[in-house]
XYZ file of C-alpha atoms in Angstrom:
303
model
C -20.791 11.682 12.914
C -21.778 12.276 9.472
C -18.938 11.202 6.893
C -19.706 14.304 4.618
C -18.538 16.526 7.567
C -15.406 14.910 7.737
C -12.331 16.884 6.979
C -9.720 14.702 5.205
C -6.036 15.091 4.469
C -4.050 12.828 2.041
C -0.455 13.220 2.896
C 1.122 11.961 -0.407
C 0.079 12.723 -3.979
C 1.186 9.633 -5.757
C -0.811 6.959 -7.224
C -2.666 5.879 -4.064
C -3.237 9.338 -2.508
C -4.497 10.693 -5.850
C -6.901 7.853 -6.492
C -8.544 8.110 -3.098
C -8.684 11.956 -3.341
C -10.603 11.611 -6.462
C -13.110 9.156 -4.873
C -13.391 11.104 -1.663
C -14.024 14.470 -3.545
C -16.620 12.944 -5.877
C -18.379 11.888 -2.762
C -18.568 15.510 -1.473
C -16.097 15.065 1.186
C -13.722 18.026 2.259
C -10.328 16.712 0.914
C -7.019 18.352 1.151
C -3.884 16.837 -0.894
C -0.401 17.260 0.517
C 2.155 17.358 -2.329
C 5.613 18.743 -2.835
C 7.827 19.965 -5.844
C 6.807 19.462 -9.150
C 3.723 17.387 -8.224
C 2.422 20.405 -5.979
C 2.919 22.853 -8.967
C 0.946 20.613 -11.321
C -1.885 19.898 -9.059
C -2.313 23.743 -8.224
C -2.146 24.723 -11.946
C -4.126 21.959 -13.660
C -5.983 20.147 -11.031
C -5.947 16.365 -10.433
C -5.743 14.946 -13.862
C -6.900 11.299 -14.452
C -7.741 8.790 -17.136
C -11.303 7.605 -17.445
C -12.157 5.119 -20.147
C -9.736 6.655 -22.366
C -10.582 10.343 -21.637
C -8.423 12.585 -19.640
C -10.220 14.333 -17.031
C -9.440 16.818 -14.365
C -11.033 17.672 -10.892
C -10.107 20.495 -8.596
C -8.356 19.804 -5.372
C -7.343 21.651 -2.441
C -3.490 21.152 -2.288
C -0.810 22.306 0.231
C 2.982 21.827 0.637
C 3.189 23.032 4.016
C 0.932 21.596 7.170
C 0.692 23.669 10.308
C 0.293 21.927 13.651
C -2.916 23.502 14.231
C -4.356 22.549 10.874
C -6.606 19.675 12.175
C -8.447 16.817 10.230
C -10.698 14.168 11.241
C -8.442 11.761 9.199
C -5.085 11.906 7.836
C -4.274 9.437 5.252
C -0.593 8.513 4.856
C 0.086 7.355 1.337
C 3.577 7.212 0.669
C 5.983 4.302 0.125
C 7.385 2.209 3.055
C 10.894 3.539 2.492
C 9.399 7.018 3.188
C 7.207 6.081 6.018
C 8.990 7.432 8.940
C 9.785 10.523 7.470
C 6.094 11.287 6.611
C 5.157 10.322 10.055
C 7.736 12.753 11.556
C 6.355 15.528 9.410
C 2.879 14.721 11.178
C 4.293 14.292 14.687
C 3.424 17.659 15.878
C 0.140 17.969 14.076
C -2.929 18.022 16.307
C -4.906 15.763 14.092
C -6.127 12.426 16.105
C -6.430 9.766 13.615
C -3.532 9.098 11.229
C -4.323 6.338 8.775
C -1.163 4.804 7.510
C -2.056 3.025 3.927
C 1.638 1.445 3.807
C 3.101 -1.746 3.448
C 4.791 -2.952 6.874
C 7.188 -5.870 7.385
C 8.227 -5.316 10.965
C 5.364 -4.302 13.080
C 4.381 -0.814 14.379
C 6.656 -0.130 17.154
C 8.777 2.795 15.346
C 5.448 4.251 13.966
C 4.015 4.240 17.442
C 7.297 5.922 18.997
C 6.450 8.917 16.534
C 2.593 9.371 16.405
C 1.442 7.078 19.490
C -1.960 5.943 19.633
C -3.230 8.174 16.802
C -1.952 5.310 14.314
C -4.505 3.554 12.693
C -3.099 1.035 10.236
C -4.645 0.260 6.804
C -3.684 -1.000 3.231
C -5.126 0.347 0.040
C -7.403 -1.226 -2.361
C -6.227 0.416 -5.377
C -3.196 0.685 -7.819
C -2.063 2.176 -10.869
C 0.329 4.582 -12.586
C 1.028 8.208 -13.106
C 2.290 9.067 -16.688
C 3.213 12.532 -17.577
C 1.083 13.754 -14.676
C -2.175 11.844 -15.432
C -3.432 9.228 -13.130
C -4.226 5.749 -14.306
C -5.866 4.217 -11.458
C -7.570 0.680 -10.805
C -10.006 -0.202 -8.094
C -10.424 -3.970 -8.304
C -13.909 -5.583 -7.265
C -14.102 -6.258 -3.556
C -13.868 -9.972 -4.257
C -10.411 -9.338 -5.311
C -9.158 -6.651 -2.986
C -10.585 -4.115 -0.619
C -9.131 -1.236 1.491
C -8.083 -3.122 4.580
C -7.957 -1.237 7.999
C -8.187 -2.038 11.893
C -7.001 -1.028 15.359
C -3.625 -2.579 16.511
C -5.702 -4.084 19.447
C -7.974 -5.728 17.126
C -11.047 -4.034 18.538
C -13.592 -2.199 16.477
C -13.786 1.267 17.906
C -15.770 4.349 17.307
C -13.031 5.623 14.945
C -12.817 2.573 12.768
C -16.540 2.788 12.466
C -16.338 6.367 11.460
C -13.732 5.437 8.955
C -16.002 2.745 7.418
C -18.695 5.306 7.110
C -16.340 7.418 5.078
C -15.466 4.394 2.697
C -19.460 3.916 2.353
C -19.938 7.582 1.426
C -17.278 7.142 -1.245
C -18.680 3.872 -2.289
C -15.326 2.160 -1.701
C -15.148 -1.458 -0.846
C -13.365 -2.007 2.634
C -13.042 -4.451 5.293
C -12.016 -4.175 9.119
C -9.298 -6.735 9.996
C -8.759 -7.642 13.377
C -4.865 -8.457 13.051
C -3.444 -5.717 10.714
C 0.053 -6.495 11.552
C -0.293 -10.114 10.487
C -2.015 -8.883 7.167
C 0.554 -6.261 6.596
C 3.464 -8.836 7.126
C 1.713 -11.334 4.908
C 1.150 -8.989 2.224
C 4.887 -7.720 2.461
C 6.002 -11.376 2.030
C 3.822 -11.697 -1.088
C 5.336 -8.565 -2.525
C 8.987 -9.330 -1.702
C 8.606 -12.802 -3.387
C 6.959 -11.440 -6.461
C 8.586 -7.979 -7.059
C 12.300 -9.013 -5.754
C 12.318 -11.533 -8.489
C 11.317 -9.096 -11.271
C 13.980 -6.660 -9.914
C 16.698 -8.987 -9.332
C 20.015 -7.519 -8.314
C 18.945 -3.914 -8.985
C 18.337 -4.952 -12.603
C 14.877 -5.318 -14.393
C 14.584 -8.910 -15.526
C 14.150 -9.006 -19.390
C 10.715 -9.955 -21.034
C 12.055 -13.297 -22.259
C 13.228 -14.520 -18.958
C 10.187 -13.332 -16.922
C 7.852 -15.651 -18.881
C 9.993 -18.838 -17.904
C 9.177 -21.496 -15.383
C 12.515 -20.970 -13.752
C 11.363 -17.397 -12.843
C 8.071 -18.655 -11.653
C 9.627 -21.353 -9.695
C 11.865 -18.642 -7.887
C 8.569 -16.826 -6.811
C 7.065 -20.013 -5.660
C 10.141 -21.082 -3.492
C 10.718 -17.616 -1.995
C 6.889 -17.250 -1.116
C 6.722 -20.406 0.512
C 10.107 -20.140 2.580
C 8.857 -16.608 3.924
C 5.357 -17.755 4.821
C 6.751 -20.763 6.710
C 9.172 -18.312 8.419
C 6.582 -15.868 9.681
C 4.580 -18.653 10.853
C 7.330 -19.938 13.024
C 7.748 -16.394 14.312
C 4.145 -16.381 15.546
C 2.406 -14.387 12.851
C -0.755 -15.809 11.462
C -0.998 -15.926 7.733
C -3.460 -13.216 6.821
C -5.789 -13.499 4.779
C -6.401 -17.123 5.927
C -7.024 -18.137 2.402
C -3.167 -18.008 2.036
C -2.577 -20.638 4.693
C -2.686 -23.377 1.964
C -0.084 -21.846 -0.134
C 2.984 -23.517 1.996
C 1.222 -26.786 1.520
C 0.461 -26.526 -2.045
C 2.390 -28.475 -4.722
C 5.240 -26.463 -6.465
C 4.075 -27.568 -9.862
C 0.594 -25.957 -9.340
C 2.147 -22.577 -8.016
C 4.645 -22.497 -10.876
C 1.831 -22.536 -13.314
C -0.061 -20.118 -11.606
C 2.949 -17.662 -11.546
C 3.789 -18.236 -15.053
C 0.240 -17.127 -15.970
C 0.526 -14.076 -13.782
C 3.992 -13.120 -15.154
C 2.170 -12.838 -18.485
C -0.111 -10.183 -17.352
C -0.318 -6.542 -18.189
C 0.089 -5.769 -14.472
C 3.525 -7.500 -14.493
C 4.460 -5.865 -17.680
C 3.843 -2.339 -15.964
C 5.924 -3.444 -12.717
C 8.937 -3.747 -15.067
C 8.818 -0.315 -16.385
C 12.008 1.573 -15.336
C 10.243 4.372 -13.298
C 8.079 1.689 -11.322
C 11.034 -0.460 -10.957
C 13.174 2.061 -9.461
C 10.811 3.201 -6.765
C 9.540 -0.304 -6.163
C 13.205 -1.645 -5.634
C 13.894 1.011 -2.905
C 10.762 -0.001 -1.020
C 11.265 -3.756 -1.511
C 14.802 -3.593 -0.248
C 13.662 -1.680 2.917
C 10.816 -4.263 3.300
C 12.959 -7.299 2.946
C 15.679 -5.825 5.265
C 13.084 -5.209 7.880
C 11.395 -8.533 7.587
C 14.652 -10.093 8.013
C 15.383 -8.213 11.101
C 11.948 -9.046 12.475
C 12.570 -12.994 11.756
C 16.110 -12.667 13.339
C 14.699 -10.840 16.640
C 12.509 -14.402 16.770
C 15.676 -16.562 16.061
C 14.136 -17.603 12.726
C 16.461 -17.761 9.628
C 14.256 -17.982 6.424
C 17.182 -19.182 4.187
């Protein structure tokens, strides 16, 4: 199957969905973007606007706000936050498309998602980030050595559809990796996010710029990350990627220094912006609650 013949729907027109839409469209792939409300109107009127090296550009995109059950795509990419994942999948439940790629964090396994869409589910995780400011996308696709789009079958097998998805990313010249334990990868990633972002948005408030740069803040991240990584190991989850296996054994001082440096980056400054903080906090609360449920089901108390 030629990747250029693929018909792709991206369900969610936020940062991740918009970033991948641009890359796929530029590669000549047939892309439709599902959006709602003001975002739908803006995309219809102005196209998909994005920043490239300081210049604002626009690319034409086919955008819909209603999906018919017989409107079939080779791949549907779901690019919403974790706290909206089940509602998004419910909207796709009766659609006849066979492959639903969830580019979403997950801290509790796939049972609830499988209950909705069955074996059409193909879990993934995006290799991009950024912001949308005043309707304009500011996206980042870091080098593969740092991060790549990750996907894989729940069974761990390499199947025809994972190979076809790989061809799609190759056509778009996007770095990717097929992971044989996506459950472990997503739970490990969720632990990292919870440890870092929950400290920045402590008790429903954004931490102030002075406090964020202190060793005390860095140490909170260190302790939280180590505690949760050890907890998921006790629950039978392999730390994935394996490079993070060394973290629980690392001296606190070294990790504190690392996080003190990280807390001074532009990335963290952007994560403390009110719009990001509000949306991220909602997602982190649910990720954390569902992680605790998962650990409790395995008789693990991380505290």
